[in-house]
mmCIF file of C-alpha atoms and ligand atoms in Angstrom:
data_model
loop_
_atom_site.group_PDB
_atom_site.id
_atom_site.type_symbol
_atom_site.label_atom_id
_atom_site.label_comp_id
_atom_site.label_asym_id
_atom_site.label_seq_id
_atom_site.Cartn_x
_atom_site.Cartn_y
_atom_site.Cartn_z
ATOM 1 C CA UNK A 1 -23.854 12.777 9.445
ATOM 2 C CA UNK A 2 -24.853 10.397 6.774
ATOM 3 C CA UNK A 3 -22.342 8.954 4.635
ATOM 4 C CA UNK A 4 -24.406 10.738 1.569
ATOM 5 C CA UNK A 5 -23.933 13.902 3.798
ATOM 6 C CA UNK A 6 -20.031 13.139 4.001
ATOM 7 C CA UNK A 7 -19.741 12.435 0.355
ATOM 8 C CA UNK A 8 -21.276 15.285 -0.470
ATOM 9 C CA UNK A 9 -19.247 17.275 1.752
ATOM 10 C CA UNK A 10 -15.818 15.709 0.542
ATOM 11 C CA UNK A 11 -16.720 16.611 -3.518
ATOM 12 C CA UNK A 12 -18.003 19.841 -2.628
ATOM 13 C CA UNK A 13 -14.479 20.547 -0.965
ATOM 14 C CA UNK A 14 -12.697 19.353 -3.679
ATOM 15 C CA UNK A 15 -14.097 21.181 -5.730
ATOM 16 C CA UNK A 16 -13.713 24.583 -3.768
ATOM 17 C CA UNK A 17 -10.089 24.328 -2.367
ATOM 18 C CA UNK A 18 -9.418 23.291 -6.252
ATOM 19 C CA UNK A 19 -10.969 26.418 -7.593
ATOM 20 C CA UNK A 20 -9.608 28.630 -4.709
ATOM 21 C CA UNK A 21 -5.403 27.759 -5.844
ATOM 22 C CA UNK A 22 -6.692 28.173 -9.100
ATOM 23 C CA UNK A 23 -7.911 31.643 -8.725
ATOM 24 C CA UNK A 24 -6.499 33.036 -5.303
ATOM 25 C CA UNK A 25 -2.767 31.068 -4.869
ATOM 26 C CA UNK A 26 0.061 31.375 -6.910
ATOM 27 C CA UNK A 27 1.854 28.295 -8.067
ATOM 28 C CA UNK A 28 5.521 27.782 -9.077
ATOM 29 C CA UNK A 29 5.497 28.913 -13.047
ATOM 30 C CA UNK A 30 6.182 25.356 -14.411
ATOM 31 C CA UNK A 31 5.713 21.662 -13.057
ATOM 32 C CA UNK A 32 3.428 19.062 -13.253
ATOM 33 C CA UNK A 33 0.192 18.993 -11.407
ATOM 34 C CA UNK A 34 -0.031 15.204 -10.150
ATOM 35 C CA UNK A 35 -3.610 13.620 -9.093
ATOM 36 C CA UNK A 36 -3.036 10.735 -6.822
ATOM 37 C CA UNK A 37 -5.912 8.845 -6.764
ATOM 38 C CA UNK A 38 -7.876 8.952 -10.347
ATOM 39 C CA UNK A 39 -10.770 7.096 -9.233
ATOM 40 C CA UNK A 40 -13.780 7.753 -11.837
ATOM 41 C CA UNK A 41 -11.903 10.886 -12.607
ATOM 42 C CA UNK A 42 -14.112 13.373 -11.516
ATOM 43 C CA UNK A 43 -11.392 15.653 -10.052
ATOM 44 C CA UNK A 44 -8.503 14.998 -12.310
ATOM 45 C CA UNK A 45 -11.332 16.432 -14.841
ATOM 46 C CA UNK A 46 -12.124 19.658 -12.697
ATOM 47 C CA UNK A 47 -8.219 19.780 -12.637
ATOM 48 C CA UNK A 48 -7.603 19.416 -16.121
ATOM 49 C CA UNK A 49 -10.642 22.378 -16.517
ATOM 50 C CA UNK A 50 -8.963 24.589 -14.027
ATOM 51 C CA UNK A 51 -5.225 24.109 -15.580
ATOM 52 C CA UNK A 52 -5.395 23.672 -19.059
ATOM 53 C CA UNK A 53 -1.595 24.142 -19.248
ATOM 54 C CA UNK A 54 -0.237 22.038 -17.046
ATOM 55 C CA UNK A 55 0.803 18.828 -17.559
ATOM 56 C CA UNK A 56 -1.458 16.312 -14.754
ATOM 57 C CA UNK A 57 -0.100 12.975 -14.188
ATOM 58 C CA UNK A 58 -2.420 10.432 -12.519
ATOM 59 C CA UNK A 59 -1.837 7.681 -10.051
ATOM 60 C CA UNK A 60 -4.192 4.191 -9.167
ATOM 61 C CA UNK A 61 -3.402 1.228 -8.749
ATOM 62 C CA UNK A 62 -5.349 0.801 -12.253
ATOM 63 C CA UNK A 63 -7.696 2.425 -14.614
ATOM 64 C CA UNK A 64 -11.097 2.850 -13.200
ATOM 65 C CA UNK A 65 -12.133 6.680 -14.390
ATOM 66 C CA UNK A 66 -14.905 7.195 -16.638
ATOM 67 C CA UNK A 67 -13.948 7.040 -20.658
ATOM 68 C CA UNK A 68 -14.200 10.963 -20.653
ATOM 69 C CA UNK A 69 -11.488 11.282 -18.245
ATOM 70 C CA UNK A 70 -8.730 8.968 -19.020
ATOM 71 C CA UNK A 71 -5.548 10.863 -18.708
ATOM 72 C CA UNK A 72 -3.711 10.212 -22.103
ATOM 73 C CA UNK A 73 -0.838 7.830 -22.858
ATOM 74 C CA UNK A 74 2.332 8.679 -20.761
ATOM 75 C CA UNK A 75 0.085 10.678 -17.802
ATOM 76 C CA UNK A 76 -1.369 8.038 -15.782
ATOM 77 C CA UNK A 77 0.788 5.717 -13.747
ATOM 78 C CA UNK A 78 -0.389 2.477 -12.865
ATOM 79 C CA UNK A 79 0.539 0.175 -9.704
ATOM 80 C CA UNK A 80 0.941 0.703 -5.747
ATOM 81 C CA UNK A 81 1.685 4.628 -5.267
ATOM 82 C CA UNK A 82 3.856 3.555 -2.310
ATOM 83 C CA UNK A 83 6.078 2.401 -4.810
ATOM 84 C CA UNK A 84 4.862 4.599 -8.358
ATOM 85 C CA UNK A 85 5.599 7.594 -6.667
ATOM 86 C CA UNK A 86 8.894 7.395 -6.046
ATOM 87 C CA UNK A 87 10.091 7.836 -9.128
ATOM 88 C CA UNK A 88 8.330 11.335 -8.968
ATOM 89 C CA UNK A 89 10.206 12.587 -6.035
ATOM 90 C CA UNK A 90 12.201 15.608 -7.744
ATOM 91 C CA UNK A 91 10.578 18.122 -6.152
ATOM 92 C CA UNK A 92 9.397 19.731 -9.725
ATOM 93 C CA UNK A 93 5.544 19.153 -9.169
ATOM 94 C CA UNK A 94 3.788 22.466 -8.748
ATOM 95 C CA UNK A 95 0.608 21.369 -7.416
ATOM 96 C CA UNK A 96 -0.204 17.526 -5.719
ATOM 97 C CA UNK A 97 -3.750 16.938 -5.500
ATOM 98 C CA UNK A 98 -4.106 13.613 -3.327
ATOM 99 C CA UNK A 99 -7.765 11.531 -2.499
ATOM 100 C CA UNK A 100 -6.424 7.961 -1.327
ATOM 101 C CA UNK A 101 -8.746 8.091 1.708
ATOM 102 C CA UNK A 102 -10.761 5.280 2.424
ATOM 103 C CA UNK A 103 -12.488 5.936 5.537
ATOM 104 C CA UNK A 104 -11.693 3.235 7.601
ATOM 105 C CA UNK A 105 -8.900 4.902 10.235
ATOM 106 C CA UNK A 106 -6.571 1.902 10.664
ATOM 107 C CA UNK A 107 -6.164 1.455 6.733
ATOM 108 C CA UNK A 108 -5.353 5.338 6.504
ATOM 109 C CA UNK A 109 -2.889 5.041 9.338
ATOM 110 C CA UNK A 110 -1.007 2.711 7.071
ATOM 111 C CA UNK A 111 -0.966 5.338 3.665
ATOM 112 C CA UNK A 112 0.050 8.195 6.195
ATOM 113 C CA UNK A 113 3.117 6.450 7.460
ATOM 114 C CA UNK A 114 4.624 7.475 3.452
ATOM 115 C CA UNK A 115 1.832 9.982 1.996
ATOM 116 C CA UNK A 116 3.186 12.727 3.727
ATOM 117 C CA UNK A 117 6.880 12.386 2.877
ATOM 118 C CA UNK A 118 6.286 11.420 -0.943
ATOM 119 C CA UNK A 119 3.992 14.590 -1.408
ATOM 120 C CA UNK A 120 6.508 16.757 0.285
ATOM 121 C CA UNK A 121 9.430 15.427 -2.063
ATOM 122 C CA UNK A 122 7.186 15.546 -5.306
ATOM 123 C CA UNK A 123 6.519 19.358 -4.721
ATOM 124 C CA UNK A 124 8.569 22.129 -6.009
ATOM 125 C CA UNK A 125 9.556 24.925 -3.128
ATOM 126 C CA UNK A 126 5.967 27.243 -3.016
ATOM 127 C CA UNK A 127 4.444 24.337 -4.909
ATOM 128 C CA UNK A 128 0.531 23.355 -3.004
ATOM 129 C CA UNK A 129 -0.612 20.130 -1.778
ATOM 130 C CA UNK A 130 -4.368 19.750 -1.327
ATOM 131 C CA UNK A 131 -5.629 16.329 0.154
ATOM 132 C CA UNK A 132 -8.249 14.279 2.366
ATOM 133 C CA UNK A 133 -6.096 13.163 4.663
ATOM 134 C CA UNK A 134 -3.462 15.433 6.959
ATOM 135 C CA UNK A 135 -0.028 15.891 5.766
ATOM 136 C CA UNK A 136 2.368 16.044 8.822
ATOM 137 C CA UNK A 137 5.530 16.980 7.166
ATOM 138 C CA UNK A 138 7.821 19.725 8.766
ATOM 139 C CA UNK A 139 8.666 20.520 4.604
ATOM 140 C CA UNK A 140 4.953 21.290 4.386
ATOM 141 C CA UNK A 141 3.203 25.099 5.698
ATOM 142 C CA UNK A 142 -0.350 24.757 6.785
ATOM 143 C CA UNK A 143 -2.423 27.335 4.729
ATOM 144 C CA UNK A 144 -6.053 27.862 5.645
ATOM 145 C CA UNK A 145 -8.490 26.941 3.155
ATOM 146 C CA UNK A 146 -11.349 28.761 1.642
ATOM 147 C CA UNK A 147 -14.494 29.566 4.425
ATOM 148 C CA UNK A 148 -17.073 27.485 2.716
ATOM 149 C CA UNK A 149 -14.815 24.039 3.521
ATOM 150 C CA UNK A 150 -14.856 23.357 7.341
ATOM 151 C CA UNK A 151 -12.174 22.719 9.252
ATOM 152 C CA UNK A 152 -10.173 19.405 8.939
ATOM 153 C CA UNK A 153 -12.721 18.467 6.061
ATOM 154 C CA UNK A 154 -9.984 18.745 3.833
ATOM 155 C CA UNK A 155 -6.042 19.909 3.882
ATOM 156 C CA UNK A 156 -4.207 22.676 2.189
ATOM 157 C CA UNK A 157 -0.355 23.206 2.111
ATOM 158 C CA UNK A 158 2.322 24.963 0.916
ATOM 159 C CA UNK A 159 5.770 23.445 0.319
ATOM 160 C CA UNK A 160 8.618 25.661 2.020
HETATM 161 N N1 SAM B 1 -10.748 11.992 -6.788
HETATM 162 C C1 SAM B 1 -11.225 10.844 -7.569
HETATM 163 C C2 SAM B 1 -12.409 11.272 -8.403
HETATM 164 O O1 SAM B 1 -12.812 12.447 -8.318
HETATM 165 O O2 SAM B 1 -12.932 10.458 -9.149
HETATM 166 C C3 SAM B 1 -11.593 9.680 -6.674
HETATM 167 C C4 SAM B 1 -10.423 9.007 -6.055
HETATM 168 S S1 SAM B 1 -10.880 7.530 -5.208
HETATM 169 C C5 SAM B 1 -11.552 8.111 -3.743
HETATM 170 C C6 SAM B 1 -9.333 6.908 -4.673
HETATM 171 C C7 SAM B 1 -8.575 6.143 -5.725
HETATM 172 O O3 SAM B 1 -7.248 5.977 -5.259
HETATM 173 C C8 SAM B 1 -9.128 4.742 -5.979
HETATM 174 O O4 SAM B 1 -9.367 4.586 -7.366
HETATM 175 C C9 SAM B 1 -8.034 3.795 -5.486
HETATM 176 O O5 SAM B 1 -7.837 2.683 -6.335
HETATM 177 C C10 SAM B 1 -6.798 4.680 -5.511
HETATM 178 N N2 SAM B 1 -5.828 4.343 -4.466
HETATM 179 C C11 SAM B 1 -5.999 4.478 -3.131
HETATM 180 N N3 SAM B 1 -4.884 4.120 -2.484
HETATM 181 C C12 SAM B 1 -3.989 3.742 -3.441
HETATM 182 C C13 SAM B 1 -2.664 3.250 -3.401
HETATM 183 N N4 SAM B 1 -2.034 3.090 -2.237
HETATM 184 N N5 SAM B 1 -2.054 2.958 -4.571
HETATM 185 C C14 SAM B 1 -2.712 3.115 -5.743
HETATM 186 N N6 SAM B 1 -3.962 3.581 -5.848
HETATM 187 C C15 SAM B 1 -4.594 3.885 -4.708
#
């Protein structure tokens, strides 16, 4: 597969397993949704379309999105997650959305000796983590994903 095939394939399952918690899972009735990873934006945009309600705070190690999808003041957190996130740890976050993947397997090794643990602690009990990269936590229920996305294209969970 190209890497235009795989990039294709990785927005296009964002953007389905996004749509699919918004209309076929129910999430915990209050709580952040937190977007780790803002990149250009594109999904913390398709987030902020799909829950209009919810507060979404944004993680990167600094501003890159595009001017149309800067989170406003007080919702995006800049620096190392490994360290940012901590401080969101209260399990109060009803939804994590996570896209730190990079591609190159030894660098993701590294983010998924923490990733997994952080996301689990920043979710409130029944609240959903969807993300590029596994999340082995034993806090953390596999769910199966929506048909169109193949599997272990992206990952869908549901915090006990
Ligand atoms: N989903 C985004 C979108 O639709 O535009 C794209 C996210 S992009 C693939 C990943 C982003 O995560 C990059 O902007 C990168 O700087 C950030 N990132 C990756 N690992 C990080 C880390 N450990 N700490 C802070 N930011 C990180």
């Amino acid at each position: 597969m190209s890497r235009l095939d795989s990039f294709i394939g990785r927005v296009t399952a964002q953007r389905d397993i996004l749509n699919h918690i918004r209309d076929d899972l129910d999430l915990p009735k209050d709580g952040p949704v937190l977007e780790i990873g803002l990149g250009n934006g594109r999904t913390f945009d398709h987030l902020r379309e799909r829950f209009p309600d919810r507060r979404i705070i944004a993680f990167d190690r600094a501003c890159g999105a595009h001017a149309t999808s800067v989170p406003e003041d007080g919702n995006l957190v800049l620096g190392e997650i490994r360290e940012t996130g901590r401080g969101f740890e209260t399990g109060t976050a009803a939804l994590v959305h996570a896209d730190i993947g990079t591609g190159y397997p030894e660098k993701d090794a590294v983010t998924l000796t923490w990733l997994p643990q952080m996301i689990a602690g920043m979710l409130a009990a029944g609240g959903i983590a969807a993300s590029g990269l596994p999340l082995d936590d034993p806090r953390l229920e596999v769910l199966v994903g929506p048909a169109a996305v193949p599997a272990g294209r992206y990952f869908l969970y549901r915090k006990r």
